[in-house]
Amino acid sequence: MALSKKPIMAALLLLPLITSQGKSAIQSIGVNYGTIADDLPPATEVIALYKTSGIGKMRIFDPNQATLQALKGSGISVIVGVVNNDLQGLATSPTAANGWVQTNISPYLPDVNISYIATGNEIKPSDPLAQYIEPAMQNLYNAVTSSNFPTQINVSTAIDMSLMGNTYPPSSGSFSDNARVVVQDGNLGYQNLFDAMMDSLYYALEKISAANLTVIVTETSWPSDGGVAATVDNAGTYYKNLISHVDNGTLKRPRPLETYLFALFDEDQKGPVETEKHFGLFSPTKQPKY
């Protein structure tokens, strides 16, 4: 069976297994909040939309101060991203990493439920920035642990699916020869696609003795316009089936899979491919598509 990588997009963030009395301590669905647009509502209205829509988890791609401020007291769990351009500085300077944490994390605790720091996004193993992921994670982790925050904040990363060398059949899943899988104090960084790929990932993790890690899918979506098969009906069907599916997990791991849909709004300044502008669950006027 062949698996198409388009128009589906998926990103994976791997973190330590979190359990409570033997059960997975997660709620399954969150939504990415992207802001590459010039017609979006203010952050306070966005947070209200999450709450009225029953969305309890958010991922942001940078530590946007207005968003973090608006999240105070909301109870929404948030993944805070580190932008790729900051990686080199954070990797080479523990002082810079400590400053990043004190500026972007400390002022919002405990009022904001910050669950994870995602160190970079969709970086391929061949990318020059790849060398900075591990030391940046280490410095951020040290900065977080030395701050004695009242709640645990995990430090990980989300990178490109080219990290996988083989994805089918799932039992043959393995990482590519040129990939360096980052495992830092139980945290592992990774990225991209869905079900058979999920199981291929689980098998690959077993081969590096990391089978006890929880996998978090931080980005998966279907466009509603702009290309072949990019329709509202197809996107709606994808999301409906996905939401039902992740509660059950996969054959390899039949348990809830924490998953983030991409994204909350259509983003009119994305590109260059037209479909990039049409991944929103809502229009910029906050009207639901599905």
Coordinates of C-alpha atoms in Angstrom, one line a residue:
M1 CA 0.0 0.0 0.0
A2 CA 1.4 3.4 -1.0
L3 CA 1.1 6.4 1.3
S4 CA 0.8 9.8 -0.2
K5 CA 2.4 12.7 1.8
K6 CA 0.3 15.4 0.2
P7 CA -2.0 17.1 1.0
I8 CA -1.8 15.6 4.5
M9 CA 0.8 17.3 6.7
A10 CA 1.8 16.0 10.0
A11 CA 4.4 16.8 12.6
L12 CA 5.4 14.7 15.6
L13 CA 6.7 15.9 19.0
L14 CA 8.0 13.0 21.1
L15 CA 8.0 13.4 24.9
P16 CA 8.3 11.1 27.9
L17 CA 5.4 8.8 28.8
I18 CA 3.2 10.6 31.3
T19 CA 1.0 8.4 33.3
S20 CA -1.4 8.7 36.3
Q21 CA -2.4 5.5 38.1
G22 CA -1.4 3.5 35.0
K23 CA -3.5 5.5 32.5
S24 CA -2.4 8.0 29.9
A25 CA -2.8 11.5 31.3
I26 CA -3.8 13.3 28.1
Q27 CA -6.8 14.7 26.3
S28 CA -6.5 13.9 22.7
I29 CA -7.1 17.0 20.5
G30 CA -5.5 20.4 20.4
V31 CA -5.2 23.0 17.7
N32 CA -2.2 25.0 16.3
Y33 CA -2.6 28.8 16.4
G34 CA -0.7 30.1 13.4
T35 CA -0.5 33.9 12.8
I36 CA 0.9 34.4 9.3
A37 CA -2.0 36.6 8.2
D38 CA -3.1 40.2 8.3
D39 CA -6.7 39.7 9.1
L40 CA -6.8 37.7 12.3
P41 CA -8.7 38.7 15.5
P42 CA -6.8 39.8 18.6
A43 CA -5.4 37.2 20.9
T44 CA -8.1 37.8 23.6
E45 CA -10.8 36.8 21.1
V46 CA -8.7 33.8 19.9
I47 CA -8.5 32.5 23.5
A48 CA -12.3 33.0 23.9
L49 CA -12.8 31.0 20.7
Y50 CA -10.7 28.1 22.0
K51 CA -12.8 28.1 25.2
T52 CA -16.2 28.3 23.6
S53 CA -15.2 25.6 21.1
G54 CA -14.0 23.3 23.8
I55 CA -10.4 23.2 22.6
G56 CA -8.2 22.7 25.6
K57 CA -4.8 22.5 24.0
M58 CA -2.9 25.0 21.9
R59 CA 0.4 25.1 20.0
I60 CA 2.1 28.4 19.2
F61 CA 5.2 28.6 16.9
D62 CA 6.9 31.4 18.8
P63 CA 6.6 32.9 22.3
N64 CA 4.1 35.6 21.3
Q65 CA 3.7 37.9 24.3
A66 CA 0.1 38.9 23.5
T67 CA -1.0 35.3 23.1
L68 CA 0.7 34.2 26.4
Q69 CA -0.7 37.2 28.2
A70 CA -4.2 36.3 26.9
L71 CA -3.8 32.7 28.0
K72 CA -3.5 33.7 31.7
G73 CA -6.2 32.0 33.7
S74 CA -7.7 30.2 30.7
G75 CA -6.6 26.7 31.7
I76 CA -5.6 26.0 28.1
S77 CA -2.5 23.8 27.9
V78 CA 0.1 25.3 25.5
I79 CA 3.2 24.2 23.6
V80 CA 5.5 27.2 23.2
G81 CA 7.8 27.1 20.1
V82 CA 11.4 28.3 19.8
V83 CA 11.8 29.9 16.3
N84 CA 14.6 28.3 14.2
N85 CA 16.5 31.5 13.9
D86 CA 17.1 31.4 17.7
L87 CA 18.6 28.0 17.8
Q88 CA 22.3 28.8 17.3
G89 CA 22.3 31.5 20.0
L90 CA 20.5 29.2 22.5
A91 CA 22.8 26.3 21.6
T92 CA 26.0 28.3 22.1
S93 CA 25.1 30.3 25.2
P94 CA 23.6 28.9 28.4
T95 CA 23.1 32.6 29.4
A96 CA 21.0 33.2 26.3
A97 CA 18.9 30.1 27.0
N98 CA 18.3 31.2 30.6
G99 CA 17.3 34.7 29.3
W100 CA 14.9 33.1 26.8
V101 CA 13.2 31.1 29.6
Q102 CA 13.1 34.1 32.0
T103 CA 11.6 36.3 29.2
N104 CA 9.2 33.9 27.6
I105 CA 8.2 31.3 30.3
S106 CA 8.8 32.6 33.8
P107 CA 6.5 35.7 33.6
Y108 CA 3.5 33.6 32.7
L109 CA 3.7 30.9 35.4
P110 CA 1.7 29.6 37.1
D111 CA -1.2 31.5 35.4
V112 CA -0.5 29.9 32.0
N113 CA -0.4 26.1 31.6
I114 CA 2.8 25.7 29.6
S115 CA 3.3 22.0 29.0
Y116 CA 6.2 21.8 26.5
I117 CA 8.9 23.9 24.9
A118 CA 9.4 22.8 21.2
T119 CA 12.9 23.6 20.3
G120 CA 12.8 24.5 16.6
N121 CA 10.3 23.3 13.9
E122 CA 10.6 21.0 10.9
I123 CA 14.4 21.0 10.6
K124 CA 15.7 18.3 8.3
P125 CA 18.8 16.3 9.4
S126 CA 20.7 17.8 6.5
D127 CA 19.8 21.4 7.5
P128 CA 22.8 23.4 8.9
L129 CA 20.6 24.3 11.9
A130 CA 20.3 20.6 12.9
Q131 CA 23.6 20.7 14.7
Y132 CA 22.1 23.2 17.2
I133 CA 19.0 21.3 18.2
E134 CA 20.6 19.1 20.8
P135 CA 22.7 21.7 22.6
A136 CA 19.8 24.2 22.5
M137 CA 17.5 21.6 24.1
Q138 CA 20.2 20.9 26.7
N139 CA 20.6 24.6 27.6
L140 CA 16.9 25.2 27.7
Y141 CA 16.3 22.1 29.8
N142 CA 19.0 23.3 32.2
A143 CA 17.4 26.7 32.4
V144 CA 14.0 25.3 33.1
T145 CA 15.1 22.8 35.8
S146 CA 17.2 25.5 37.5
S147 CA 14.2 27.8 37.7
N148 CA 12.3 25.5 40.0
F149 CA 9.0 26.2 38.3
P150 CA 5.8 25.0 40.2
T151 CA 4.9 22.7 37.3
Q152 CA 6.9 20.3 35.0
I153 CA 7.7 21.8 31.6
N154 CA 9.2 19.3 29.0
V155 CA 11.7 20.4 26.5
S156 CA 11.7 18.6 23.1
T157 CA 11.7 19.4 19.4
A158 CA 9.7 18.9 16.2
I159 CA 11.6 18.2 13.0
D160 CA 11.1 16.9 9.4
M161 CA 9.9 13.4 8.6
S162 CA 13.1 12.8 6.5
L163 CA 14.4 11.6 9.9
M164 CA 12.6 8.3 9.0
G165 CA 14.5 6.0 6.6
N166 CA 11.7 3.4 6.2
T167 CA 8.0 3.7 7.0
Y168 CA 6.3 0.7 5.3
P169 CA 5.6 -1.9 6.3
P170 CA 5.3 -0.4 9.8
S171 CA 7.2 -3.3 11.4
S172 CA 10.2 -2.4 9.3
G173 CA 10.2 1.2 10.5
S174 CA 13.6 2.7 11.0
F175 CA 15.4 6.0 11.2
S176 CA 17.6 7.2 8.2
D177 CA 21.3 6.6 8.3
N178 CA 22.1 10.3 8.4
A179 CA 19.6 11.1 11.2
R180 CA 20.7 11.8 14.7
V181 CA 17.8 11.2 17.0
V182 CA 18.0 13.5 20.0
V183 CA 17.3 11.9 23.4
Q184 CA 17.8 14.3 26.2
D185 CA 16.8 13.3 29.8
G186 CA 14.1 11.2 28.4
N187 CA 13.0 13.7 25.7
L188 CA 13.2 12.8 22.0
G189 CA 12.9 15.1 19.1
Y190 CA 11.1 14.1 15.8
Q191 CA 8.6 15.0 13.0
N192 CA 5.9 14.2 10.1
L193 CA 2.7 12.0 8.6
F194 CA 0.0 9.5 10.1
D195 CA -1.3 5.9 10.9
A196 CA 1.0 3.4 9.2
M197 CA 3.7 6.0 9.7
M198 CA 2.8 6.2 13.4
D199 CA 3.3 2.5 13.8
S200 CA 6.5 2.5 11.8
L201 CA 7.7 5.2 14.2
Y202 CA 6.9 3.1 17.2
Y203 CA 8.8 0.2 15.8
A204 CA 11.8 2.4 15.1
L205 CA 11.7 3.7 18.6
E206 CA 11.9 0.2 19.9
K207 CA 15.0 -0.3 17.9
I208 CA 16.8 2.5 19.8
S209 CA 15.4 1.4 23.2
A210 CA 13.0 4.4 23.4
A211 CA 9.7 2.5 23.2
N212 CA 8.4 4.0 26.4
L213 CA 8.1 7.5 24.9
T214 CA 4.7 9.1 24.3
V215 CA 4.3 10.4 20.8
I216 CA 2.5 13.7 20.3
V217 CA 1.4 14.6 16.8
T218 CA 1.8 18.4 16.8
E219 CA 0.6 19.1 13.3
T220 CA -1.8 17.3 11.0
S221 CA -4.3 18.8 8.5
W222 CA -6.1 18.8 5.2
P223 CA -6.6 21.9 3.1
S224 CA -10.0 23.1 2.2
D225 CA -9.1 24.9 -1.0
G226 CA -6.2 25.7 -3.4
G227 CA -5.4 22.3 -5.0
V228 CA -6.4 18.9 -6.1
A229 CA -8.7 17.2 -3.5
A230 CA -8.5 20.3 -1.4
T231 CA -12.2 20.8 -0.6
V232 CA -14.3 21.6 2.4
D233 CA -16.0 18.2 2.2
N234 CA -12.7 16.3 2.0
A235 CA -11.1 18.4 4.8
G236 CA -14.2 17.9 7.0
T237 CA -14.2 14.2 6.5
Y238 CA -10.5 14.0 7.3
Y239 CA -10.9 15.9 10.6
K240 CA -14.0 13.9 11.6
N241 CA -12.3 10.6 11.0
L242 CA -9.0 11.7 12.5
I243 CA -10.7 12.9 15.7
S244 CA -12.5 9.6 16.1
H245 CA -9.3 7.7 15.3
V246 CA -6.8 9.3 17.7
D247 CA -8.9 8.4 20.7
N248 CA -8.3 4.7 19.9
G249 CA -4.7 5.0 18.8
T250 CA -3.1 2.5 16.3
L251 CA -2.7 -1.2 16.2
K252 CA 0.7 -0.9 17.8
R253 CA -0.4 1.5 20.5
P254 CA -4.2 1.2 21.0
R255 CA -4.5 4.2 23.3
P256 CA -5.3 7.9 23.0
L257 CA -2.8 9.8 20.9
E258 CA -2.5 13.5 21.7
T259 CA -2.9 15.3 18.4
Y260 CA -2.9 18.9 17.2
L261 CA -4.8 20.0 14.2
F262 CA -3.3 22.6 11.9
A263 CA -4.6 25.2 12.1
L264 CA -7.1 27.4 13.8
F265 CA -7.4 30.0 11.0
D266 CA -6.8 30.3 7.3
E267 CA -3.6 32.3 6.9
D268 CA -3.6 34.6 3.9
Q269 CA 0.1 35.4 3.9
K270 CA 1.4 31.8 3.7
G271 CA 2.6 30.2 0.5
P272 CA 4.0 29.9 -2.0
V273 CA 1.7 26.9 -2.6
E274 CA -2.0 28.1 -2.6
T275 CA -3.1 25.3 -0.3
E276 CA -0.9 26.7 2.5
K277 CA -3.5 29.5 2.9
H278 CA -6.5 27.2 3.5
F279 CA -5.8 24.9 6.5
G280 CA -7.9 26.8 9.0
L281 CA -10.8 25.2 11.0
F282 CA -12.2 28.8 11.1
S283 CA -12.3 31.7 8.8
P284 CA -10.6 34.9 10.2
T285 CA -14.1 36.1 11.1
K286 CA -14.3 33.1 13.5
Q287 CA -16.9 31.3 11.5
P288 CA -16.4 27.5 11.5
K289 CA -15.9 25.8 8.2
Y290 CA -17.0 22.4 9.3

